[in-house]
Amino acid sequence: MTRDPSAAIRINAEDIRRRKGGVPIVCLTAYTYPVARLLDPHVDLLLVGDSVAMVLHGHATTLGASLDMMIAHGQAVMRGSAKACVVVDMPAGSYEASPAQAVTAARRIVEETGCQAVKLEGGVDMAVQIAAIVAAGIPVMGHIGLQPQSVEKEGGYRIKGRTEENIAALFRDAEAVEKAGAFSVVIEGTVEAVAAKLSHHIPIPTIGIGASADCDGQILVIDDMVGLTVDRVPKFVKEYADLRSVVADAAARYAAEVRSRAFPGSDHVFTTAPGKDEI
Ligand code: KIV
């Protein structure tokens, strides 16, 4: 098991569960050590989402995530954070086959990263997996509504809660996830009024993304939130910065200075003068 020197002060899954109906829970995804360090003071929960496969590795969907990938990024985020509750996504193919498969993968994630909890997608269909992981002593965050791991099966990113039949299914999913023992649940890509009703209906915190301000917390993908996303930015994203322009501008100025030999300048080279050779 990875040693976590911050365990005493870290927010854990039970702390998050107790936040139902209280001050909104601030969540962001994180995949790397430096970003985790920057976000940790500001958030309650860092999710090492399987969106890492798209955001950092350039895959077309989250189906490109593997267990090894999630564990490597989970370890980096744990090293870079001290306070946030760190949740690591279970990638597609690591849990759906059986409760035993789900427990084996969840154990590997927790033992090799030291994270506080795992997250998996699914409602009624994954309730036995959630119950088995919780029974093994590992807290689980659910994920209902739009489920990106099902995007190929569904033929695209389809918003949920637009028909009576689907609304009823969402309520069954939310109840199943809660009864299976999840400490919280992400509601993604769901009609605002339906997400709000779901949130008021179940006794565990709901974390919205493309859902409702009435959810108990909100999450965004970090690269979307800081304006680093180079492909299509989803409608539900608010960009709080424009790092695309910052990075492109820095790269253009660097390229010009390298080509004109203005970089490196005298401040960025070493001389024979004593005491001036520190990196
Ligand atoms: O993988 C992810 O980043 C997620 C969040 C968007 C909820 O599941």
Coordinates of C-alpha atoms and ligand atoms in Angstrom, one line a residue:
M1 CA 0.0 0.0 0.0
T2 CA 1.3 3.5 -0.9
R3 CA 2.0 5.4 2.3
D4 CA -0.1 8.6 2.6
P5 CA 1.6 10.9 5.2
S6 CA -1.4 13.3 4.9
A7 CA -4.0 10.6 5.9
A8 CA -4.8 12.4 9.1
I9 CA -5.9 15.6 7.4
R10 CA -7.3 14.3 4.2
I11 CA -11.0 14.6 3.5
N12 CA -12.4 11.1 3.2
A13 CA -15.5 9.5 1.7
E14 CA -17.5 9.8 4.9
D15 CA -16.7 13.5 5.2
I16 CA -18.1 13.9 1.6
R17 CA -21.2 11.8 2.5
R18 CA -21.9 14.1 5.5
R19 CA -21.9 17.2 3.1
K20 CA -25.4 16.2 1.7
G21 CA -27.5 19.4 1.5
G22 CA -24.7 21.6 2.9
V23 CA -22.1 23.9 1.4
P24 CA -21.6 22.7 -2.2
I25 CA -18.8 20.2 -2.7
V26 CA -16.0 21.5 -5.0
C27 CA -14.6 18.8 -7.3
L28 CA -12.3 18.9 -10.3
T29 CA -10.5 16.2 -12.2
A30 CA -6.7 16.0 -11.9
Y31 CA -4.3 13.7 -13.6
T32 CA -0.8 15.0 -12.8
Y33 CA 1.4 15.9 -9.8
P34 CA 1.8 19.7 -10.6
V35 CA -1.9 20.2 -11.3
A36 CA -2.9 18.3 -8.2
R37 CA -0.6 20.6 -6.2
L38 CA -2.2 23.7 -7.7
L39 CA -5.8 22.5 -7.1
D40 CA -5.5 20.8 -3.7
P41 CA -5.9 24.0 -1.6
H42 CA -9.1 25.0 -3.4
V43 CA -11.1 21.8 -3.8
D44 CA -12.8 19.1 -1.6
L45 CA -12.3 16.3 -4.1
L46 CA -10.0 15.5 -6.9
L47 CA -11.2 12.9 -9.4
V48 CA -8.6 11.0 -11.4
G49 CA -11.1 10.6 -14.2
D50 CA -10.8 8.1 -17.1
S51 CA -11.2 11.3 -19.2
V52 CA -7.4 11.3 -18.8
A53 CA -7.4 8.9 -21.8
M54 CA -8.9 11.7 -24.0
V55 CA -7.5 14.8 -22.3
L56 CA -3.8 13.7 -21.8
H57 CA -3.4 10.7 -24.1
G58 CA -5.5 11.8 -27.1
H59 CA -7.8 8.8 -27.3
A60 CA -11.2 9.4 -29.0
T61 CA -13.2 8.2 -26.0
T62 CA -12.6 7.2 -22.3
L63 CA -12.5 3.6 -23.5
G64 CA -8.8 4.2 -24.1
A65 CA -8.1 4.2 -20.4
S66 CA -6.5 1.1 -18.8
L67 CA -6.1 0.1 -15.2
D68 CA -2.3 0.7 -15.4
M69 CA -3.0 4.2 -16.8
M70 CA -5.4 5.1 -14.0
I71 CA -3.1 3.8 -11.3
A72 CA -0.1 5.8 -12.7
H73 CA -2.1 9.0 -12.7
G74 CA -3.7 8.2 -9.3
Q75 CA -0.2 7.9 -7.8
A76 CA 0.8 11.2 -9.3
V77 CA -2.3 13.0 -7.9
M78 CA -1.8 11.4 -4.5
R79 CA 1.8 12.7 -4.4
G80 CA 0.6 16.2 -5.4
S81 CA -2.2 16.5 -2.9
A82 CA -2.5 16.5 0.9
K83 CA -6.1 17.6 1.7
A84 CA -8.5 16.6 -1.1
C85 CA -10.4 13.3 -1.1
V86 CA -8.9 11.6 -4.1
V87 CA -11.2 9.3 -6.2
V88 CA -9.8 7.2 -9.0
D89 CA -12.1 6.1 -11.9
M90 CA -12.4 2.4 -12.7
P91 CA -11.8 2.1 -16.4
A92 CA -14.1 0.3 -18.8
G93 CA -13.4 -3.4 -18.8
S94 CA -12.1 -3.5 -15.2
Y95 CA -15.4 -4.1 -13.4
E96 CA -18.5 -4.9 -15.5
A97 CA -17.9 -8.7 -15.8
S98 CA -18.6 -9.7 -12.2
P99 CA -18.4 -8.4 -8.6
A100 CA -15.2 -10.4 -8.1
Q101 CA -13.6 -8.7 -11.1
A102 CA -14.7 -5.3 -9.7
V103 CA -13.3 -6.0 -6.2
T104 CA -10.0 -7.2 -7.6
A105 CA -9.6 -4.0 -9.7
A106 CA -10.8 -1.7 -7.0
R107 CA -8.3 -3.3 -4.5
R108 CA -5.4 -2.8 -6.9
I109 CA -6.3 0.9 -7.4
V110 CA -6.6 1.6 -3.7
E111 CA -3.5 -0.5 -2.7
E112 CA -1.2 0.9 -5.4
T113 CA -2.3 4.6 -5.2
G114 CA -3.5 5.1 -1.6
C115 CA -6.6 6.9 -2.9
Q116 CA -9.7 7.4 -0.8
A117 CA -12.3 5.9 -3.1
V118 CA -13.0 4.6 -6.6
K119 CA -15.7 5.6 -9.1
L120 CA -17.6 3.5 -11.6
E121 CA -20.3 4.1 -14.1
G122 CA -23.7 2.4 -14.0
G123 CA -26.9 2.3 -12.0
V124 CA -29.2 -0.8 -11.5
D125 CA -26.9 -2.8 -13.8
M126 CA -23.8 -2.2 -11.6
A127 CA -25.4 -2.3 -8.2
V128 CA -23.9 -5.7 -7.3
Q129 CA -20.5 -4.5 -8.3
I130 CA -20.8 -1.4 -6.1
A131 CA -22.1 -3.5 -3.1
A132 CA -19.2 -5.9 -3.5
I133 CA -16.6 -3.2 -3.5
V134 CA -18.2 -1.4 -0.5
A135 CA -18.3 -4.8 1.3
A136 CA -14.6 -5.1 0.6
G137 CA -14.1 -1.9 2.6
I138 CA -13.5 0.4 -0.4
P139 CA -15.8 3.5 -0.7
V140 CA -17.5 3.9 -4.1
M141 CA -18.7 7.0 -6.0
G142 CA -21.4 6.2 -8.5
H143 CA -21.9 7.8 -11.9
I144 CA -25.3 7.9 -13.6
G145 CA -27.0 9.9 -16.4
L146 CA -24.8 10.3 -19.4
Q147 CA -22.1 7.6 -19.0
P148 CA -19.1 8.3 -21.3
Q149 CA -18.0 4.6 -21.2
S150 CA -21.3 3.7 -23.0
V151 CA -20.8 6.3 -25.8
E152 CA -19.9 3.9 -28.5
K153 CA -22.8 1.6 -27.5
E154 CA -25.3 4.5 -27.5
G155 CA -23.9 6.1 -30.8
G156 CA -22.9 9.4 -29.2
Y157 CA -23.1 11.6 -26.1
R158 CA -26.9 11.6 -25.4
I159 CA -28.4 13.9 -22.8
K160 CA -30.6 12.0 -20.3
G161 CA -33.9 12.8 -18.7
R162 CA -35.8 13.8 -21.8
T163 CA -38.5 11.1 -21.8
E164 CA -40.8 9.9 -19.0
E165 CA -39.3 6.4 -19.5
N166 CA -35.7 7.6 -19.1
I167 CA -36.6 9.8 -16.1
A168 CA -38.0 6.7 -14.4
A169 CA -34.8 4.8 -15.2
L170 CA -32.7 7.6 -13.8
F171 CA -34.6 7.4 -10.5
R172 CA -34.1 3.6 -10.4
D173 CA -30.4 4.1 -11.1
A174 CA -30.0 6.7 -8.4
E175 CA -31.8 4.6 -5.8
A176 CA -29.9 1.4 -6.7
V177 CA -26.5 3.2 -6.4
E178 CA -27.4 4.6 -3.0
K179 CA -28.8 1.3 -1.7
A180 CA -25.7 -0.5 -2.9
G181 CA -23.7 1.7 -0.5
A182 CA -22.1 4.5 -2.7
F183 CA -21.1 7.5 -0.6
S184 CA -22.0 9.9 -3.5
V185 CA -22.9 9.9 -7.1
V186 CA -22.0 11.9 -10.2
I187 CA -25.0 12.9 -12.3
E188 CA -23.8 13.8 -15.8
G189 CA -25.5 15.2 -18.9
T190 CA -29.0 15.2 -17.5
V191 CA -31.8 17.7 -18.0
E192 CA -31.5 20.4 -15.3
A193 CA -34.9 19.9 -13.6
V194 CA -34.5 16.1 -13.5
A195 CA -31.0 16.3 -12.0
A196 CA -32.4 18.7 -9.4
K197 CA -35.3 16.3 -8.5
L198 CA -32.8 13.4 -8.3
S199 CA -30.6 15.4 -6.0
H200 CA -33.5 16.1 -3.6
H201 CA -34.7 12.5 -3.9
I202 CA -31.6 10.6 -2.7
P203 CA -29.8 10.9 0.7
I204 CA -26.2 10.9 -0.6
P205 CA -24.5 13.8 -2.2
T206 CA -24.9 14.3 -5.9
I207 CA -22.1 15.8 -7.9
G208 CA -23.3 17.5 -11.1
I209 CA -21.6 17.9 -14.5
G210 CA -23.9 19.2 -17.1
A211 CA -26.7 18.7 -14.6
S212 CA -28.0 21.3 -12.0
A213 CA -26.8 23.9 -9.5
D214 CA -29.1 22.1 -7.1
C215 CA -26.7 19.2 -7.0
D216 CA -24.7 18.9 -3.8
G217 CA -21.5 19.6 -5.6
Q218 CA -20.1 20.3 -9.1
I219 CA -17.2 18.8 -11.1
L220 CA -15.5 19.8 -14.3
V221 CA -12.6 18.4 -16.3
I222 CA -9.6 20.6 -15.3
D223 CA -8.4 21.2 -18.9
D224 CA -11.9 22.3 -19.9
M225 CA -12.2 24.6 -16.9
V226 CA -8.9 26.4 -17.6
G227 CA -9.4 26.7 -21.3
L228 CA -6.7 24.2 -22.4
T229 CA -9.1 21.9 -24.4
V230 CA -8.1 22.0 -28.0
D231 CA -11.0 20.1 -29.4
R232 CA -14.7 20.8 -28.9
V233 CA -15.6 22.3 -25.5
P234 CA -18.9 20.9 -24.2
K235 CA -21.8 23.3 -23.6
F236 CA -21.8 22.6 -19.8
V237 CA -18.2 23.9 -19.5
K238 CA -17.5 27.4 -18.2
E239 CA -13.9 28.4 -19.0
Y240 CA -12.4 30.3 -16.1
A241 CA -9.1 31.0 -17.9
D242 CA -7.8 30.9 -21.5
L243 CA -4.6 28.8 -21.2
R244 CA -4.8 27.9 -24.9
S245 CA -3.8 31.5 -25.7
V246 CA -1.3 31.7 -22.9
V247 CA 0.5 28.5 -24.1
A248 CA 0.4 29.4 -27.8
D249 CA 1.7 33.0 -27.1
A250 CA 4.5 31.7 -24.9
A251 CA 5.5 29.1 -27.5
A252 CA 5.5 31.8 -30.3
R253 CA 7.7 34.2 -28.2
Y254 CA 10.1 31.3 -27.3
A255 CA 10.3 30.2 -31.0
A256 CA 11.1 33.8 -32.1
E257 CA 13.8 34.2 -29.4
V258 CA 15.5 30.9 -30.2
R259 CA 15.5 31.8 -33.9
S260 CA 16.9 35.3 -33.3
R261 CA 19.4 33.9 -30.6
A262 CA 17.9 36.2 -28.0
F263 CA 17.4 33.1 -25.8
P264 CA 19.4 32.0 -23.9
G265 CA 20.4 35.5 -22.6
S266 CA 23.0 36.3 -20.0
D267 CA 20.6 35.4 -17.1
H268 CA 20.2 31.9 -18.4
V269 CA 23.8 30.7 -18.9
F270 CA 26.7 29.8 -16.6
T271 CA 29.9 31.7 -16.2
T272 CA 33.2 31.0 -14.4
A273 CA 32.4 33.4 -11.6
P274 CA 32.3 31.6 -8.2
G275 CA 28.8 31.2 -6.6
K276 CA 27.1 31.6 -10.0
D277 CA 26.8 28.0 -10.9
E278 CA 23.7 26.9 -9.1
I279 CA 21.0 25.4 -11.2
Ligands
KIV1 O1 -13.7 10.9 -16.3 C1 -14.1 12.0 -15.8 O2 -13.5 13.0 -15.9 C2 -15.5 12.0 -15.2 C3 -16.0 13.3 -14.8 C4 -16.3 14.1 -15.9 C5 -17.2 13.1 -13.9 O3 -16.0 10.9 -15.0

